[in-house]
Each structure stands twice: as C-alpha cells, then as structure tokens.
GROMACS .gro file of C-alpha atoms in nm:
model
  321
    1MET     CA    1  -6.341  -2.238   1.254
    2LYS     CA    2  -6.139  -2.211   1.569
    3LEU     CA    3  -5.791  -2.063   1.505
    4PHE     CA    4  -5.513  -2.055   1.779
    5PHE     CA    5  -5.252  -1.816   1.627
    6VAL     CA    6  -4.906  -1.852   1.818
    7GLY     CA    7  -4.643  -1.597   1.880
    8VAL     CA    8  -4.786  -1.240   1.879
    9SER     CA    9  -4.484  -1.050   1.842
   10SER     CA   10  -4.390  -1.214   1.519
   11LEU     CA   11  -4.313  -0.956   1.254
   12VAL     CA   12  -4.575  -1.191   0.973
   13ALA     CA   13  -4.830  -1.155   1.330
   14ASP     CA   14  -4.834  -0.756   1.269
   15GLN     CA   15  -4.869  -0.836   0.913
   16PHE     CA   16  -5.139  -1.105   0.946
   17PHE     CA   17  -5.352  -0.918   1.181
   18GLU     CA   18  -5.336  -0.573   0.930
   19LEU     CA   19  -5.431  -0.818   0.668
   20PHE     CA   20  -5.721  -0.947   0.893
   21GLU     CA   21  -5.899  -0.700   0.944
   22ASP     CA   22  -6.200  -0.627   0.766
   23HIS     CA   23  -6.125  -0.934   0.563
   24PRO     CA   24  -6.398  -1.191   0.468
   25LEU     CA   25  -6.216  -1.446   0.646
   26ALA     CA   26  -6.255  -1.246   0.937
   27SER     CA   27  -6.643  -1.346   1.001
   28GLU     CA   28  -6.589  -1.717   0.923
   29ILE     CA   29  -6.296  -1.751   1.169
   30GLU     CA   30  -6.301  -1.751   1.558
   31LEU     CA   31  -5.973  -1.612   1.666
   32SER     CA   32  -5.762  -1.678   1.968
   33LEU     CA   33  -5.424  -1.545   2.052
   34TRP     CA   34  -5.114  -1.691   2.252
   35ASP     CA   35  -4.766  -1.612   2.324
   36ASP     CA   36  -4.505  -1.682   2.603
   37GLU     CA   37  -4.539  -1.532   2.956
   38SER     CA   38  -4.347  -1.235   2.846
   39GLU     CA   39  -4.652  -1.130   2.617
   40ALA     CA   40  -4.880  -1.270   2.746
   41GLY     CA   41  -5.159  -1.081   2.917
   42ARG     CA   42  -5.157  -0.775   2.709
   43SER     CA   43  -5.441  -0.700   2.425
   44LEU     CA   44  -5.460  -0.634   2.079
   45MET     CA   45  -5.694  -0.482   1.852
   46ILE     CA   46  -5.840  -0.715   1.594
   47ASN     CA   47  -6.147  -0.630   1.392
   48GLY     CA   48  -6.261  -0.397   1.667
   49HIS     CA   49  -6.216  -0.621   1.955
   50SER     CA   50  -5.984  -0.606   2.220
   51THR     CA   51  -5.832  -0.973   2.257
   52LEU     CA   52  -5.649  -1.082   2.522
   53VAL     CA   53  -5.330  -1.276   2.481
   54ARG     CA   54  -5.300  -1.606   2.708
   55PRO     CA   55  -4.988  -1.790   2.811
   56VAL     CA   56  -4.882  -2.076   2.554
   57ASP     CA   57  -4.831  -2.333   2.815
   58GLN     CA   58  -5.207  -2.316   2.912
   59ALA     CA   59  -5.326  -2.371   2.567
   60PRO     CA   60  -5.618  -2.625   2.541
   61PHE     CA   61  -5.559  -2.695   2.173
   62ALA     CA   62  -5.711  -3.008   2.144
   63GLU     CA   63  -6.049  -2.762   2.102
   64ALA     CA   64  -5.856  -2.549   1.794
   65SER     CA   65  -5.925  -2.625   1.460
   66VAL     CA   66  -5.665  -2.496   1.328
   67VAL     CA   67  -5.309  -2.412   1.468
   68ILE     CA   68  -5.096  -2.103   1.329
   69LEU     CA   69  -4.677  -2.137   1.428
   70ALA     CA   70  -4.558  -1.749   1.416
   71GLN     CA   71  -4.315  -1.838   1.640
   72PRO     CA   72  -3.934  -1.825   1.457
   73GLU     CA   73  -3.850  -2.046   1.712
   74ALA     CA   74  -4.090  -2.334   1.892
   75SER     CA   75  -4.038  -2.576   2.137
   76ALA     CA   76  -3.996  -2.972   2.091
   77ASP     CA   77  -4.283  -2.966   2.373
   78LEU     CA   78  -4.526  -2.680   2.220
   79LEU     CA   79  -4.472  -2.858   1.847
   80GLU     CA   80  -4.631  -3.190   2.016
   81ARG     CA   81  -4.903  -3.026   2.214
   82ALA     CA   82  -4.997  -2.811   1.962
   83SER     CA   83  -5.055  -3.083   1.703
   84LEU     CA   84  -5.306  -3.233   1.875
   85GLY     CA   85  -5.620  -3.344   1.609
   86ALA     CA   86  -5.530  -2.940   1.448
   87THR     CA   87  -5.454  -2.852   1.097
   88LEU     CA   88  -5.122  -2.736   1.205
   89ILE     CA   89  -4.913  -2.425   1.002
   90ASP     CA   90  -4.595  -2.365   1.080
   91LEU     CA   91  -4.462  -2.012   0.904
   92TYR     CA   92  -4.129  -2.003   1.031
   93SER     CA   93  -4.005  -2.346   0.961
   94ASN     CA   94  -4.020  -2.539   1.311
   95LEU     CA   95  -4.139  -2.885   1.151
   96SER     CA   96  -3.918  -3.073   0.939
   97ALA     CA   97  -3.968  -3.140   0.619
   98GLU     CA   98  -4.043  -3.509   0.662
   99SER     CA   99  -4.353  -3.438   0.931
  100SER     CA  100  -4.543  -3.176   0.699
  101GLN     CA  101  -4.599  -3.073   0.343
  102LEU     CA  102  -4.474  -2.778   0.160
  103ALA     CA  103  -4.772  -2.557   0.131
  104VAL     CA  104  -4.779  -2.269  -0.179
  105ALA     CA  105  -5.051  -2.002  -0.187
  106GLY     CA  106  -5.247  -2.036  -0.550
  107ARG     CA  107  -5.128  -2.403  -0.568
  108ASP     CA  108  -5.213  -2.611  -0.246
  109ARG     CA  109  -5.540  -2.678  -0.080
  110LEU     CA  110  -5.509  -2.745   0.263
  111GLU     CA  111  -5.695  -3.074   0.423
  112SER     CA  112  -5.816  -3.083   0.764
  113GLY     CA  113  -5.564  -3.270   1.036
  114GLU     CA  114  -5.257  -3.258   0.826
  115TRP     CA  115  -4.926  -3.031   0.918
  116TYR     CA  116  -4.807  -2.787   0.651
  117GLN     CA  117  -4.525  -2.591   0.620
  118LEU     CA  118  -4.547  -2.239   0.475
  119ALA     CA  119  -4.283  -2.199   0.131
  120GLU     CA  120  -4.030  -1.999   0.245
  121PRO     CA  121  -4.102  -1.640   0.064
  122VAL     CA  122  -3.801  -1.638  -0.197
  123LEU     CA  123  -3.924  -1.962  -0.292
  124VAL     CA  124  -4.305  -1.827  -0.339
  125ALA     CA  125  -4.175  -1.551  -0.513
  126VAL     CA  126  -4.001  -1.749  -0.777
  127TYR     CA  127  -4.252  -1.983  -0.804
  128LYS     CA  128  -4.527  -1.713  -0.909
  129PHE     CA  129  -4.291  -1.571  -1.132
  130CYS     CA  130  -4.262  -1.883  -1.307
  131GLN     CA  131  -4.625  -2.008  -1.337
  132ALA     CA  132  -4.687  -1.655  -1.472
  133ILE     CA  133  -4.437  -1.690  -1.775
  134SER     CA  134  -4.518  -2.087  -1.807
  135ALA     CA  135  -4.668  -2.029  -2.142
  136LYS     CA  136  -4.346  -1.949  -2.310
  137VAL     CA  137  -4.092  -2.097  -2.032
  138GLU     CA  138  -3.969  -2.406  -1.961
  139PRO     CA  139  -3.718  -2.404  -1.697
  140LEU     CA  140  -3.454  -2.615  -1.739
  141ARG     CA  141  -3.194  -2.480  -1.449
  142MET     CA  142  -3.186  -2.214  -1.236
  143HIS     CA  143  -2.999  -2.013  -0.960
  144ILE     CA  144  -3.171  -1.787  -0.721
  145ALA     CA  145  -2.913  -1.580  -0.538
  146ALA     CA  146  -3.140  -1.400  -0.214
  147THR     CA  147  -3.054  -1.061  -0.071
  148LEU     CA  148  -3.199  -1.090   0.268
  149PRO     CA  149  -3.322  -0.772   0.507
  150ALA     CA  150  -3.254  -0.801   0.888
  151SER     CA  151  -3.609  -0.919   0.920
  152VAL     CA  152  -3.529  -1.249   0.755
  153HIS     CA  153  -3.419  -1.317   1.153
  154ASP     CA  154  -3.780  -1.153   1.211
  155ARG     CA  155  -3.812  -0.875   1.522
  156LYS     CA  156  -3.472  -0.964   1.670
  157GLY     CA  157  -3.292  -0.873   1.341
  158ALA     CA  158  -3.456  -0.603   1.278
  159GLU     CA  159  -3.394  -0.462   1.655
  160ALA     CA  160  -3.062  -0.514   1.584
  161LEU     CA  161  -2.980  -0.359   1.301
  162ALA     CA  162  -3.132  -0.050   1.467
  163ARG     CA  163  -2.947  -0.036   1.758
  164GLU     CA  164  -2.615  -0.128   1.577
  165THR     CA  165  -2.668   0.168   1.304
  166ALA     CA  166  -2.743   0.393   1.614
  167ALA     CA  167  -2.463   0.332   1.780
  168LEU     CA  168  -2.202   0.329   1.450
  169LEU     CA  169  -2.389   0.688   1.368
  170ASN     CA  170  -2.329   0.832   1.678
  171GLY     CA  171  -1.994   0.712   1.650
  172ARG     CA  172  -1.959   0.426   1.900
  173GLU     CA  173  -1.846   0.059   1.857
  174ALA     CA  174  -2.176  -0.149   1.767
  175THR     CA  175  -2.070  -0.386   2.011
  176GLU     CA  176  -2.404  -0.589   2.072
  177GLN     CA  177  -2.324  -0.805   1.738
  178PHE     CA  178  -2.709  -0.985   1.630
  179LEU     CA  179  -2.471  -1.233   1.451
  180ASP     CA  180  -2.110  -1.287   1.437
  181ALA     CA  181  -2.043  -0.946   1.239
  182THR     CA  182  -2.248  -0.642   1.224
  183LEU     CA  183  -2.542  -0.570   1.060
  184ALA     CA  184  -2.515  -0.194   0.970
  185PHE     CA  185  -2.334  -0.106   0.689
  186ASN     CA  186  -2.268  -0.410   0.619
  187ALA     CA  187  -2.340  -0.728   0.405
  188LEU     CA  188  -2.250  -1.064   0.517
  189ALA     CA  189  -2.204  -1.349   0.255
  190GLN     CA  190  -2.333  -1.648   0.522
  191PRO     CA  191  -2.590  -1.475   0.743
  192PHE     CA  192  -2.657  -1.839   0.848
  193VAL     CA  193  -2.469  -2.138   1.023
  194LEU     CA  194  -2.359  -2.304   0.704
  195ASP     CA  195  -2.370  -2.733   0.688
  196GLU     CA  196  -2.152  -3.018   0.645
  197GLN     CA  197  -2.237  -2.915   0.263
  198GLY     CA  198  -2.167  -2.565   0.266
  199GLU     CA  199  -2.523  -2.449   0.273
  200SER     CA  200  -2.747  -2.281   0.523
  201GLY     CA  201  -3.064  -2.409   0.632
  202LEU     CA  202  -3.255  -2.141   0.480
  203GLU     CA  203  -3.091  -2.250   0.126
  204ARG     CA  204  -3.151  -2.570   0.183
  205ARG     CA  205  -3.555  -2.531   0.238
  206ILE     CA  206  -3.558  -2.299  -0.074
  207ALA     CA  207  -3.321  -2.590  -0.292
  208GLU     CA  208  -3.537  -2.872  -0.188
  209GLY     CA  209  -3.913  -2.654  -0.192
  210ALA     CA  210  -3.797  -2.609  -0.560
  211ASP     CA  211  -3.700  -2.975  -0.635
  212ALA     CA  212  -4.050  -3.053  -0.561
  213LEU     CA  213  -4.239  -2.710  -0.729
  214PHE     CA  214  -4.009  -2.791  -1.031
  215ASP     CA  215  -3.962  -3.151  -1.147
  216ASP     CA  216  -3.745  -3.132  -1.446
  217ALA     CA  217  -3.510  -2.817  -1.326
  218GLU     CA  218  -3.198  -2.804  -1.199
  219VAL     CA  219  -3.177  -2.563  -0.926
  220THR     CA  220  -2.929  -2.387  -0.763
  221VAL     CA  221  -2.973  -2.103  -0.415
  222SER     CA  222  -2.766  -1.856  -0.305
  223THR     CA  223  -2.831  -1.580  -0.009
  224VAL     CA  224  -2.626  -1.268   0.116
  225GLN     CA  225  -2.713  -1.065   0.405
  226VAL     CA  226  -2.760  -0.682   0.305
  227PRO     CA  227  -2.826  -0.368   0.581
  228MET     CA  228  -3.221  -0.308   0.516
  229PHE     CA  229  -3.468  -0.414   0.780
  230HIS     CA  230  -3.731  -0.489   0.518
  231GLY     CA  231  -3.819  -0.619   0.222
  232THR     CA  232  -3.595  -0.867  -0.019
  233SER     CA  233  -3.497  -0.923  -0.371
  234ALA     CA  234  -3.367  -1.257  -0.521
  235MET     CA  235  -3.184  -1.233  -0.834
  236LEU     CA  236  -3.298  -1.498  -1.070
  237MET     CA  237  -3.068  -1.685  -1.428
  238VAL     CA  238  -3.341  -1.938  -1.560
  239GLU     CA  239  -3.176  -2.152  -1.843
  240THR     CA  240  -3.460  -2.224  -2.108
  241GLN     CA  241  -3.532  -2.460  -2.411
  242ALA     CA  242  -3.580  -2.146  -2.612
  243ASP     CA  243  -3.473  -1.771  -2.671
  244GLN     CA  244  -3.773  -1.557  -2.545
  245SER     CA  245  -3.873  -1.219  -2.609
  246VAL     CA  246  -3.871  -0.975  -2.301
  247SER     CA  247  -4.250  -0.764  -2.470
  248ASP     CA  248  -4.395  -1.131  -2.449
  249LEU     CA  249  -4.269  -1.226  -2.091
  250VAL     CA  250  -4.365  -0.914  -1.956
  251ALA     CA  251  -4.740  -0.940  -2.101
  252LEU     CA  252  -4.776  -1.260  -1.954
  253ILE     CA  253  -4.600  -1.087  -1.601
  254ASP     CA  254  -4.890  -0.848  -1.611
  255ARG     CA  255  -5.171  -1.039  -1.626
  256ASP     CA  256  -5.071  -1.188  -1.273
  257ASN     CA  257  -5.223  -1.024  -1.000
  258ALA     CA  258  -4.979  -1.194  -0.737
  259LEU     CA  259  -4.700  -0.958  -1.004
  260ARG     CA  260  -4.631  -0.657  -1.102
  261PHE     CA  261  -4.356  -0.562  -1.385
  262SER     CA  262  -4.189  -0.214  -1.339
  263HIS     CA  263  -4.035  -0.027  -1.589
  264SER     CA  264  -3.845   0.209  -1.379
  265PRO     CA  265  -3.504   0.230  -1.288
  266ASN     CA  266  -3.514   0.350  -0.928
  267ALA     CA  267  -3.730   0.010  -0.825
  268SER     CA  268  -3.593  -0.089  -0.488
  269THR     CA  269  -3.682  -0.320  -0.181
  270GLN     CA  270  -3.808  -0.042  -0.024
  271SER     CA  271  -4.092   0.079  -0.239
  272MET     CA  272  -4.239  -0.265  -0.187
  273ILE     CA  273  -4.273  -0.289   0.186
  274GLY     CA  274  -4.657  -0.332   0.329
  275GLN     CA  275  -4.723  -0.483  -0.018
  276THR     CA  276  -4.896  -0.789  -0.112
  277GLU     CA  277  -4.737  -0.817  -0.457
  278CYS     CA  278  -4.414  -0.906  -0.576
  279LEU     CA  279  -4.238  -0.627  -0.847
  280VAL     CA  280  -4.064  -0.809  -1.106
  281SER     CA  281  -3.765  -0.560  -1.235
  282ARG     CA  282  -3.458  -0.554  -1.455
  283LEU     CA  283  -3.611  -0.831  -1.691
  284ARG     CA  284  -3.346  -0.948  -1.971
  285VAL     CA  285  -3.220  -1.172  -2.202
  286ASP     CA  286  -2.881  -1.100  -2.267
  287ALA     CA  287  -2.777  -1.227  -2.590
  288ARG     CA  288  -2.402  -1.300  -2.421
  289VAL     CA  289  -2.569  -1.597  -2.299
  290TYR     CA  290  -2.745  -1.868  -2.501
  291GLN     CA  291  -3.136  -1.923  -2.370
  292THR     CA  292  -3.152  -1.767  -2.066
  293ILE     CA  293  -3.396  -1.487  -1.869
  294GLN     CA  294  -3.252  -1.299  -1.601
  295ALA     CA  295  -3.494  -1.105  -1.357
  296THR     CA  296  -3.504  -1.013  -1.025
  297LEU     CA  297  -3.782  -1.032  -0.779
  298MET     CA  298  -3.863  -0.742  -0.512
  299PHE     CA  299  -4.063  -0.853  -0.255
  300ASP     CA  300  -4.206  -0.745   0.131
  301GLU     CA  301  -4.082  -1.145   0.286
  302ASN     CA  302  -4.312  -1.102   0.540
  303ARG     CA  303  -4.671  -0.980   0.397
  304PHE     CA  304  -4.582  -1.136   0.001
  305GLY     CA  305  -4.430  -1.412   0.159
  306ARG     CA  306  -4.608  -1.524   0.477
  307ALA     CA  307  -4.885  -1.324   0.603
  308SER     CA  308  -5.102  -1.307   0.249
  309ALA     CA  309  -5.019  -1.632   0.202
  310LEU     CA  310  -5.199  -1.769   0.483
  311LEU     CA  311  -5.469  -1.584   0.437
  312GLU     CA  312  -5.506  -1.748   0.100
  313LEU     CA  313  -5.468  -2.094   0.228
  314LEU     CA  314  -5.731  -2.014   0.490
  315ALA     CA  315  -5.937  -1.955   0.256
  316THR     CA  316  -5.934  -2.352   0.136
  317LEU     CA  317  -5.984  -2.435   0.485
  318VAL     CA  318  -6.264  -2.261   0.595
  319THR     CA  319  -6.562  -2.477   0.397
  320LYS     CA  320  -6.436  -2.768   0.553
  321HIS     CA  321  -6.468  -2.687   0.942
   0.00000   0.00000   0.00000
C-alpha cells in the first residue's frame, strides 16, 4: 500500500513515526514523506531506513493509495490535489464535516477512496470510556470540559509556551505571544476564536462528533487553555438512567486495554505523556447529584488521540489495497 504522509514537522508525525517503528504494518506500507519547502530535503530514519522528505508541491498524489494530512493548516489547493483518487485521512480538521466522514479507531473500518476526518482526541477518550462502561451506563446527558495543553496548537504552541516561560523566568516580559494572552503561568478560558453561538471550532467539532456517536444523549462541551506542553485532561459529567456503583464501573474499565483506572491521588497528565492508553481517575458517584457519574480522563492527545488511532485505522485498509 503506497502511503503519502504530508506534514512531517507536526507533533503527531513524531509520534506516528515512533509507533510505526517495528510495527507489523511497516512491512505492508510503502511510506513516502512530503512537506513544505522549509522541511523538504532532510531525511528521517524510519524503521532503519533513511527516508527523504520531498516538496509537497511536486507530490504525484494520483499514485498514492492513501494520503495522510498531518499539517495543522492545509491550503485549499493541497486538499484538492491530495484527493485525486486516494483514501484521504485528515488528522487536524482541514476537511469540512460535509466532505468527510468521522473516523474513530475501534469503531470504524475505512473504505478505499473515501475521505475521513480523524475524531478529536477528547472525543476519542470520551467515546472509549463510554464504550467500556456501556454494559452498565446509557448516557442521557453529558458535559465535557477539556483542559487543553499548548500542543493542541501543535508544535507552534509548544514552542511559544517554551519561549514565554523562559522570558518570564528570566524577569523579562513575554512580548512574543502566540495567542492574545500569555500562555505561560496562565489559564485562558477561551483559547480559540468564538463563533456567533459563543463556541469555538474545536468545541463544535467535539459536540458534533458526540452527537453522531451518542444518538440519544444531549452533549455540551467547553474548553480551557492551561500552561502545559503536552497531556490533556477532560472532566466528564454523565447523567444516567439509574444509580451506579463505582466498583462495578472500575471492573468494566479494567477490562478495556485502551483504558487504565488509577487509584493514585497523584495521577497527572504529565504521567500520560508517551502512553497509548487513557487514564481514568477521580471516578465518583456524587450522592448529592441524582444518577450522575463524574470522571476525569487523562491522555496524550497526539499519541492516544491521533498517532495510535491512525495506526489502528490503517490496519483496516491494508487488506483492501
């Protein structure tokens, strides 16, 4: 299977190439790397082979079986060229919901020649949590409150946080601000531009995806920016049809290889960096809130949410090419 990977400088590319090393799929996939002129010309060691990054404006997309868009921002021209007959998988929401299908690893099998939008990592974590406890819980209403690290803006966000942190620690003003406010030592209630309905594009994508995945549940979403480089947490409140037992829910979580329940009061998002699973912590049933489960989900948004999900979805395509 010929796979064109566009955007080798993104954080998710780093994670994907690491997971791809010695993966069973590596022998089934012919991988070629493409990026803008600033990245083209360098070589990356992938599975023991030096692979040249070539300029994406020269990419013969018609020869590809699958095209992975790993650029946080892709031009309209690139989207048009990349879709010439190939299966197209977008990792960073460049495609519109109308032109692509939502893809969730473990739920969907990809079909050749179709366009897919990888589900946002927060939505993937919530979906897998709800699937794990589905034998006991049928959500009626759900609120997802996500705390987003700098890397939600990809490499530019992480680098901006590093610069601002260094400046402030050295007694200088952080004059180069990535957002309208300082990322370092700060929390921002609205890390993205809001639309007329008062929600960000990310909040809308998570909510619309949840509507598609949870047919009968009402879902609301809010996000906040926190001064972390990597690692996301989502506080989840689920109203159910009946009271639940924490011990019963923990038993269901522990059976799922994508999740891990933590009894530690010191569990943190930092401990999830580089992990391909989602940590479920602070799981509780509040007696003061009728038939409601509260949980905190912690995960590496680039690895658990994007890179590992991409590998799992690619496995469903290999036999079709």
